Structure formats: C-alpha cells, structure tokens
CSV table of C-alpha atoms and ligand atoms in Angstrom, one decimal:
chain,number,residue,atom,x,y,z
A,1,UNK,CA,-25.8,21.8,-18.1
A,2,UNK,CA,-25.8,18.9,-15.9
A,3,UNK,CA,-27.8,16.0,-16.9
A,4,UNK,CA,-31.1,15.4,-15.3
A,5,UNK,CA,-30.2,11.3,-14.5
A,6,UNK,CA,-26.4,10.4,-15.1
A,7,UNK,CA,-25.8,8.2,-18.1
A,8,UNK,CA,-23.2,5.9,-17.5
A,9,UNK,CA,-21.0,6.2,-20.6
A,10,UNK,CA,-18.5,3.6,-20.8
A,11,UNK,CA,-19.6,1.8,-18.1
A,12,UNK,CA,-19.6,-2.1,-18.2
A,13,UNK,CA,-22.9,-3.7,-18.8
A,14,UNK,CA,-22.7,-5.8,-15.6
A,15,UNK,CA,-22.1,-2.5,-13.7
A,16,UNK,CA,-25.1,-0.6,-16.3
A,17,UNK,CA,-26.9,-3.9,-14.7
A,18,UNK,CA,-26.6,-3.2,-11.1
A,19,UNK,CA,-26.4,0.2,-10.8
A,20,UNK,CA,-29.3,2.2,-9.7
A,21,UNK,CA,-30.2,5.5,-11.7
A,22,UNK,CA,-28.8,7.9,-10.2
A,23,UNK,CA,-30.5,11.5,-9.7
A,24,UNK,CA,-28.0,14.1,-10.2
A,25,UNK,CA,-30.2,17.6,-10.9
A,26,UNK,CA,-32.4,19.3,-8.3
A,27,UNK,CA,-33.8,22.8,-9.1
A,28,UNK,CA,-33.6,23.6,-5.6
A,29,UNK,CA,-31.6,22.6,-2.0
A,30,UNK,CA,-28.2,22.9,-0.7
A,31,UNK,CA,-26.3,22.7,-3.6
A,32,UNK,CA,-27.3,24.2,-6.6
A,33,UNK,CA,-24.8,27.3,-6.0
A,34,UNK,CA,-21.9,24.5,-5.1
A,35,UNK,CA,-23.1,23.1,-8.4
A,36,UNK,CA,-23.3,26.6,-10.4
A,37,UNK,CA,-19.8,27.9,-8.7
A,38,UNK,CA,-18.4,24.4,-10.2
A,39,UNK,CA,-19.5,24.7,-13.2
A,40,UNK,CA,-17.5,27.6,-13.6
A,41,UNK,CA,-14.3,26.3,-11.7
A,42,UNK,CA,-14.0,23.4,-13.3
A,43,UNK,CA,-12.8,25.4,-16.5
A,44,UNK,CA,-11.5,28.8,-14.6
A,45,UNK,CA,-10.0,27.5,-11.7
A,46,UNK,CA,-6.8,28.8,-11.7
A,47,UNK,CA,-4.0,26.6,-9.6
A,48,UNK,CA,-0.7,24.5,-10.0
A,49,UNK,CA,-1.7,20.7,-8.5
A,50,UNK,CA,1.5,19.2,-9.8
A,51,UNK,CA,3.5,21.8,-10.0
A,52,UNK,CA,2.9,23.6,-13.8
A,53,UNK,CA,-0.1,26.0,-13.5
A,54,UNK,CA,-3.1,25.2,-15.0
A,55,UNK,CA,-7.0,26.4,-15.6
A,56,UNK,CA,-9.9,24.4,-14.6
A,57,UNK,CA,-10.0,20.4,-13.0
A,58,UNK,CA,-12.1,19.0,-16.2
A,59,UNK,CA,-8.8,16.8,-16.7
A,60,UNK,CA,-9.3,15.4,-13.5
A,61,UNK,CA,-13.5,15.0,-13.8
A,62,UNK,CA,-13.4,11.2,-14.2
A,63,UNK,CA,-10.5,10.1,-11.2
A,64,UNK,CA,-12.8,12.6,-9.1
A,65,UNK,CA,-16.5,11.0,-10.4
A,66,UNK,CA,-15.0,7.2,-9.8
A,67,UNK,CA,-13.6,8.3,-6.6
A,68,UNK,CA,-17.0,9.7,-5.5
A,69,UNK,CA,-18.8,6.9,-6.6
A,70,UNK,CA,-20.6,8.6,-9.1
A,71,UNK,CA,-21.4,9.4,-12.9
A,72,UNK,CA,-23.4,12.8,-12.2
A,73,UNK,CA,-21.7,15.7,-14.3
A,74,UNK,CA,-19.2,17.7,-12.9
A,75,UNK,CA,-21.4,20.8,-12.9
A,76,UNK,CA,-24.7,19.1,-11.1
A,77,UNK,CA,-25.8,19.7,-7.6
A,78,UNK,CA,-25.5,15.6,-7.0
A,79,UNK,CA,-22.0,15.7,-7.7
A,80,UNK,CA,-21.2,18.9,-5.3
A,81,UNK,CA,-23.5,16.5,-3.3
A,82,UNK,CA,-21.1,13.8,-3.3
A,83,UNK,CA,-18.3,15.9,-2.6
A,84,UNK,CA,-19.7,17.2,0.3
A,85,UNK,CA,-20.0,14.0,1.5
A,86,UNK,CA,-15.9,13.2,0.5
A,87,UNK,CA,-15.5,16.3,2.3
A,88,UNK,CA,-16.6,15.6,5.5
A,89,UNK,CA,-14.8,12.2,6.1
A,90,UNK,CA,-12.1,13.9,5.3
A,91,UNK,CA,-12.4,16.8,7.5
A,92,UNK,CA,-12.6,19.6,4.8
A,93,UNK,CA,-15.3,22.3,5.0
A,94,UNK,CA,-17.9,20.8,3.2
A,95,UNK,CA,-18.5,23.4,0.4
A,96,UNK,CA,-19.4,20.7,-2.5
A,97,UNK,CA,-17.1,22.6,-4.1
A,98,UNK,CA,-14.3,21.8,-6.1
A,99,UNK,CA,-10.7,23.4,-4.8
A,100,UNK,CA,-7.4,23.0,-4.4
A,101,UNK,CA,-7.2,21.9,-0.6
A,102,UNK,CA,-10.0,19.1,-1.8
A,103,UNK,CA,-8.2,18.1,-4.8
A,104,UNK,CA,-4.8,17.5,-2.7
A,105,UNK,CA,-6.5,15.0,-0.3
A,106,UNK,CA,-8.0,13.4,-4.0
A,107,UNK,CA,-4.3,13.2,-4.9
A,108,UNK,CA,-3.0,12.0,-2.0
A,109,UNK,CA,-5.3,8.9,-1.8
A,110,UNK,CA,-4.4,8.0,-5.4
A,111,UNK,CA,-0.6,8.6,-4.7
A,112,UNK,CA,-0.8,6.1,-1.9
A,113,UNK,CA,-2.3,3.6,-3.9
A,114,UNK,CA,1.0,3.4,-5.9
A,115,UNK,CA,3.7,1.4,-3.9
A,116,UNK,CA,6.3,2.9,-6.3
A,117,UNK,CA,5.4,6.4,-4.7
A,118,UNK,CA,5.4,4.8,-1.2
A,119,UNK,CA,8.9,3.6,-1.6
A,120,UNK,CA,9.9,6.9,-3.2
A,121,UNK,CA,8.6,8.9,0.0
A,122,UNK,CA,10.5,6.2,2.2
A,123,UNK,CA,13.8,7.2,0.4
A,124,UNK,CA,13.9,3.9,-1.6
A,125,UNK,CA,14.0,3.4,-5.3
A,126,UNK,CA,12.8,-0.6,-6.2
A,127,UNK,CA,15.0,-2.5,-8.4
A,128,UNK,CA,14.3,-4.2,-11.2
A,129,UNK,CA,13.0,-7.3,-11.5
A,130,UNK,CA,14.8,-10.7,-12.6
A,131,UNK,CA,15.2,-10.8,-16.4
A,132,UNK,CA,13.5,-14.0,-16.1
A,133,UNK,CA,10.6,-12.4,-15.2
A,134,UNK,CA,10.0,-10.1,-17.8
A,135,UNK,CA,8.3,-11.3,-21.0
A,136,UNK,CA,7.9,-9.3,-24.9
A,137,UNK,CA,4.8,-7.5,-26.2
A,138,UNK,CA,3.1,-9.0,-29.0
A,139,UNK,CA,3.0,-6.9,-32.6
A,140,UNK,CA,-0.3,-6.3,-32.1
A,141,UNK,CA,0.2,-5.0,-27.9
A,142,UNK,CA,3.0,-2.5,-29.1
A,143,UNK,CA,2.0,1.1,-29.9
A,144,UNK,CA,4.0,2.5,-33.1
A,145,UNK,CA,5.9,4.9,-30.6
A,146,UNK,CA,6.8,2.4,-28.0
A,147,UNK,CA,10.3,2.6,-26.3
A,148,UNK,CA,10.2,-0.4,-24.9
A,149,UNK,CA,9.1,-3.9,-25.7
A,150,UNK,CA,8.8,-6.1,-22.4
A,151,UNK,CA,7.0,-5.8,-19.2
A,152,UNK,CA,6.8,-8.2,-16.5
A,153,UNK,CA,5.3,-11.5,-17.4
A,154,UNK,CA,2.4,-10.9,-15.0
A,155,UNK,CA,2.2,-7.4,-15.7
A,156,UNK,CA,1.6,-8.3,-19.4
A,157,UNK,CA,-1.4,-11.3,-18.3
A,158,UNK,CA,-3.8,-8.9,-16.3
A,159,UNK,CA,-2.9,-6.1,-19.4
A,160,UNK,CA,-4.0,-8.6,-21.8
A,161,UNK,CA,-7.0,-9.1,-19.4
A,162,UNK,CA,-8.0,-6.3,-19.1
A,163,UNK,CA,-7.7,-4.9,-22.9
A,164,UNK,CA,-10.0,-7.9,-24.1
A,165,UNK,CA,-12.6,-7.0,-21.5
A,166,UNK,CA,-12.2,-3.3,-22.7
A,167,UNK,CA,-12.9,-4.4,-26.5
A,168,UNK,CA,-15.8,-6.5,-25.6
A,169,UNK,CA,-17.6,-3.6,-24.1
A,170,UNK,CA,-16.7,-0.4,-25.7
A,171,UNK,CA,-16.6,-0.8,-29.8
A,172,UNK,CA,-14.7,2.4,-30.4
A,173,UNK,CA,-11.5,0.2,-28.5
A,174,UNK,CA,-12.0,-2.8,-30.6
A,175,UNK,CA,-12.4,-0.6,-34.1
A,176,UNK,CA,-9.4,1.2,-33.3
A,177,UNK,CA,-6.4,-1.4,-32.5
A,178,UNK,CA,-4.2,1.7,-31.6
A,179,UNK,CA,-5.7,2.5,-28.7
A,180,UNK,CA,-4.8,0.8,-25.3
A,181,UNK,CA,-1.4,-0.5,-27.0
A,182,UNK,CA,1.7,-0.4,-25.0
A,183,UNK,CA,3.7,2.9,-25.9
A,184,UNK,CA,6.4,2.4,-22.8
A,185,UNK,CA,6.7,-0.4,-20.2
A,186,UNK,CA,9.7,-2.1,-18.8
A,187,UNK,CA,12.6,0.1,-19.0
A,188,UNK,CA,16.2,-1.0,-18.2
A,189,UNK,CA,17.4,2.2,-15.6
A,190,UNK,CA,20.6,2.7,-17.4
A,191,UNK,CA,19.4,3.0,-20.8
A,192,UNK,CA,16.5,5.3,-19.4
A,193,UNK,CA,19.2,7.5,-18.1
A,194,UNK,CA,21.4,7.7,-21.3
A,195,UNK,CA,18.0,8.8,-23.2
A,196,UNK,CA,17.0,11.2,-20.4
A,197,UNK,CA,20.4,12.9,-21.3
A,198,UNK,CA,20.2,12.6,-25.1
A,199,UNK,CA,16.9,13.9,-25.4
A,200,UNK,CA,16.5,16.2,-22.6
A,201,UNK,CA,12.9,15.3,-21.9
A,202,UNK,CA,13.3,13.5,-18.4
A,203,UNK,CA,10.4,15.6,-16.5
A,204,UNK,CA,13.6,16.6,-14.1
A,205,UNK,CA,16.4,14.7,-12.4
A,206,UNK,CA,14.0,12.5,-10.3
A,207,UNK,CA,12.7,10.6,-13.3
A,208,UNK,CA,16.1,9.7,-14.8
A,209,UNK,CA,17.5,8.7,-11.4
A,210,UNK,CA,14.5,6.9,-10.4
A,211,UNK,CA,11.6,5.9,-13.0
A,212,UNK,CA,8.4,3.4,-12.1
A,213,UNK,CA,9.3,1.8,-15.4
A,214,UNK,CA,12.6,-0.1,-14.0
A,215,UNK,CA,9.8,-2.2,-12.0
A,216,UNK,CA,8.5,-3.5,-14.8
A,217,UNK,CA,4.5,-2.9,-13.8
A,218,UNK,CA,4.4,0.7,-14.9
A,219,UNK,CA,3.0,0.6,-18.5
A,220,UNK,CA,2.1,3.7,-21.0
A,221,UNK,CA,-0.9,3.0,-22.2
A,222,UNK,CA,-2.1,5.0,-25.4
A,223,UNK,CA,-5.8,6.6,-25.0
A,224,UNK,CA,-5.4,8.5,-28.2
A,225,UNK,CA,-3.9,12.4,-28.0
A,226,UNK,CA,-4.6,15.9,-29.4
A,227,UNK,CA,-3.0,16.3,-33.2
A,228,UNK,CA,0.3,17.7,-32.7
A,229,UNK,CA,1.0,16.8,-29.4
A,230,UNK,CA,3.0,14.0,-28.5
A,231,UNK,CA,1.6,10.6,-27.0
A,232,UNK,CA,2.8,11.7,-24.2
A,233,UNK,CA,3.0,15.1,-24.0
A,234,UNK,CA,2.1,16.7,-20.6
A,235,UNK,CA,0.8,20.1,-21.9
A,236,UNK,CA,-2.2,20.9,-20.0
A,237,UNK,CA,-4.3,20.8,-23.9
A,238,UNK,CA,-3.1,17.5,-24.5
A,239,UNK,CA,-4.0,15.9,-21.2
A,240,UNK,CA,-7.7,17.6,-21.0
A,241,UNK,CA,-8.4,15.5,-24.3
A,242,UNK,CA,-6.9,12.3,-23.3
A,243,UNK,CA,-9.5,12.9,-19.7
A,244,UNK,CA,-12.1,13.0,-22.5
A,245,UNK,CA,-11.8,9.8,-24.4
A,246,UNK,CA,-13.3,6.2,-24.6
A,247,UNK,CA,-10.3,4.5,-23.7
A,248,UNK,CA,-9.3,6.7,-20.8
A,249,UNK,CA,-12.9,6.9,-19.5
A,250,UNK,CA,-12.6,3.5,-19.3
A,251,UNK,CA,-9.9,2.8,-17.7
A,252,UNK,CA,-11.0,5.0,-15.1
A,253,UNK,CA,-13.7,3.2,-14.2
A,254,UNK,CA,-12.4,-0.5,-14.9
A,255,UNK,CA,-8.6,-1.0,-14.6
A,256,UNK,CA,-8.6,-1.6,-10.8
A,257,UNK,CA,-10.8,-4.6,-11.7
A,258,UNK,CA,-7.4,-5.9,-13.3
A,259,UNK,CA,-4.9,-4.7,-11.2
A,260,UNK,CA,-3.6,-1.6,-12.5
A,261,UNK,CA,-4.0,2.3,-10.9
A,262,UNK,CA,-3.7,5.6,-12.4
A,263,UNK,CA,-1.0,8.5,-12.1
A,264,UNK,CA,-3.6,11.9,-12.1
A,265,UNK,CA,-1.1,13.8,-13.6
A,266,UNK,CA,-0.2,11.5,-17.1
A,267,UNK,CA,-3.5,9.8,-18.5
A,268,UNK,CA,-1.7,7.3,-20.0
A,269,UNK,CA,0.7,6.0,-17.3
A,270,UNK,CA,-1.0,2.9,-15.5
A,271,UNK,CA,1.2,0.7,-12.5
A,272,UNK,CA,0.0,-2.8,-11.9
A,273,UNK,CA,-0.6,-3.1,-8.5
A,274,UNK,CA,-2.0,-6.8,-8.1
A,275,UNK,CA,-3.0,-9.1,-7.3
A,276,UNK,CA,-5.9,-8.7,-10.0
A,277,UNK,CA,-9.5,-8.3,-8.3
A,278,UNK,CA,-11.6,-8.9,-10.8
A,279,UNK,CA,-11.1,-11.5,-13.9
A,280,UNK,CA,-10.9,-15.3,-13.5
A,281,UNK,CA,-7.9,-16.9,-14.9
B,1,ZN,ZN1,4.9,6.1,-17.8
C-alpha cells in the first residue's frame, strides 16, 4: 500500500519547492519484509507507550515521518529504510522496524525538547510568569470550549504567526476558523487545581499539582476530533483521528518553524519553546 513516490500532503510550498522526490517503494532489497511486518504493526502492535495500552503506532506516523525526515508511508520499504538508519545512530538493532524499544528513544528525543519536562525530571515545577506578561486571546483565537483566555504575550505573537502561515497554505484551515483556535492556554495553578477536584478529569495527581499550562507557553490547540469524543479526549479512537487531519499534519511538519513542539501523547497540546526560527517579525 505504500506509495510509489511520497506526496508531500500539507507540506509548505517553499518546502514542496526544495524538496527532492523522494523514492519510497522498491519491489526488492533489504527492506521490503521490514516494510510488510510494518504494515501490519502499525495497526496490530499491541503495547502501552504512555502508560494506557493501545494497538498499532498509526497515531504516532507523522512525529515519526518528520523525525525521519521523510514523507514515505508508514508501510514502505523507504520508510523502514529511514528507520534503520534512526536505528543505528541510536544504537538499536537496525530492523527498519517499528517497536517499542525504537519508539521510546522517539519519545525521549521529543520529551527533551520540552523544558517543562526537563524541569519536571530535575524535581522543579516553573512558576508562572508575571501577570504583566500575559496578554487575552482575540474572539476569533478562542475555541468555543476554551478554559482559559490568556497566554503569554509572546506565546500569543509566534501563535498568531504561525496560524496565518498555516491558512495561507492549507485551505481546509482557512475554510474552517475552528480549527487551530486556542481551546486551553495560560492557566492560573490554583484554579487548575480546584477544577482538577470538581471535575475529576486531572490525568492523575501530577497534572493538578504541576501543569505546563501555569507557564503560560503550553497552548491546546484544536485539530478537529472524532464526534462524540471530547476535544480533548485521550481515548486511543479519538487521538488516531486527530494524527490524521490537516491541521495536525501540519503542525507536525511546521510549528518548530514558529517556536512551538509537540506532546506525542495529546495532538493538541503544543509548548512554545522559542525563540521562533522561522518567520520575520
Ligand atoms: Zn494542554
């Protein structure tokens, strides 16, 4: 099933520009059963990477395809190419196949890429930032199920940034105004404590004692959800359609440009990380 030259769907015409095609099927070589064997993990595997169990790693596709520098589906011998290639820098057997020992040096490069998470592992939680540096959401930035309505000033510029840039080059974002609006950002610790307790949805003890959204940079972005599950609803249905839209898909491949990283586990849960690579002021 894997696509004889990768299409880069959602990519940004300056990156459509420079890219090379890339080759992604061979009918023969060293990875074709890698490939096949994927194909079938990627909705079988059965595992627990954060904890719940789940089937498959198709949630996890596009982190792992940006990671590896590459667009070839999931199932193709280029991408158990590439991931022979990750494998060996990183000192795993180089199978080109897609498992759970592979998977936790994916998540561990992603984790470290959050200082929240680094200051969590040191034993630190960061406070929040100055009042004065927080700023509101416009009408038009705040998702019909927000929380919250203020992030940190520059937070808020490379968000605003980076969801123009997104509307310019994907017409499904700038048709729908829902998606990519703010559905949590900023929130004040103790009042994120009182509703961990009222509404007994704090993901356990760790996120009402210590959240990334008392920074201030942590923003929930929406990027759309399965009918009848929550916008942010962590069922394992729920997430595998987010991993499948537009405005996921394109955050995948474009959100560093502006500053902001992913947390694997929650599709819609960005941290700015800054300062912002790619967009002039
Ligand atoms: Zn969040």
């Amino acid at each position: 099933m894997g696509l004889g030259v990768a299409v880069a769907v959602g990519a940004s015409p300056a990156s459509a520009r420079t890219s090379q095609a890339e080759v992604c099927d061979a009918d023969a070589g060293p990875y074709v059963a890698a490939a096949q064997a994927n194909g079938i993990n990627l909705y079988a595997l059965e595992w627990a990477p954060f904890g719940p169990a789940e089937m498959g790693w198709e949630t996890y596709a596009p982190l792992i395809q940006k990671e590896l520098g590459t667009h070839c589906d999931p199932s193709s011998p280029g991408f158990a190419e590439k991931l022979a290639v990750f494998q060996t820098l990183h000192n795993l057997p180089a199978t080109g196949q897609m498992d759970a020992g592979t998977f936790t040096v994916f998540r561990g490069l992603w984790q470290e890429r959050r200082p929240f998470i680094l200051a969590r592992i040191r034993g630190e939680c960061p406070s929040p930032p100055p009042i004065a540096e927080l700023a509101y959401l416009t009408a038009g930035e705040e998702h019909a199920e927000r929380m919250t309505r203020m992030a940190r000033r520059d937070v808020l510029e490379a968000y605003r940034a980076m969801v123009a840039t997104a509307r310019a080059e994907v017409p499904e974002l700038a048709q729908q105004p829902e998606l990519l609006q703010i559905f949590s950002s900023f929130r004040e610790p103790e009042a994120d404590a009182a509703r961990c307790a009222r509404d007994g949805n704090c993901d356990g003890v760790r996120r009402a004692a210590c959240s990334a959204h008392r920074t201030g940079t942590a923003l929930d972005i929406y990027v759309g959800h399965l009918l009848g599950y929550g916008v942010d609803s962590t069922h394992t249905h729920n997430r595998r359609y987010m991993s499948q839209t537009a405005a996921y898909r394109w955050m995948v491949r474009n959100a560093e440009r502006f500053g902001f990283v992913p947390y694997a586990f929650e599709p819609w849960h960005w941290e700015w990380v800054g300062p912002p690579q790619g967009y002039a002021q």
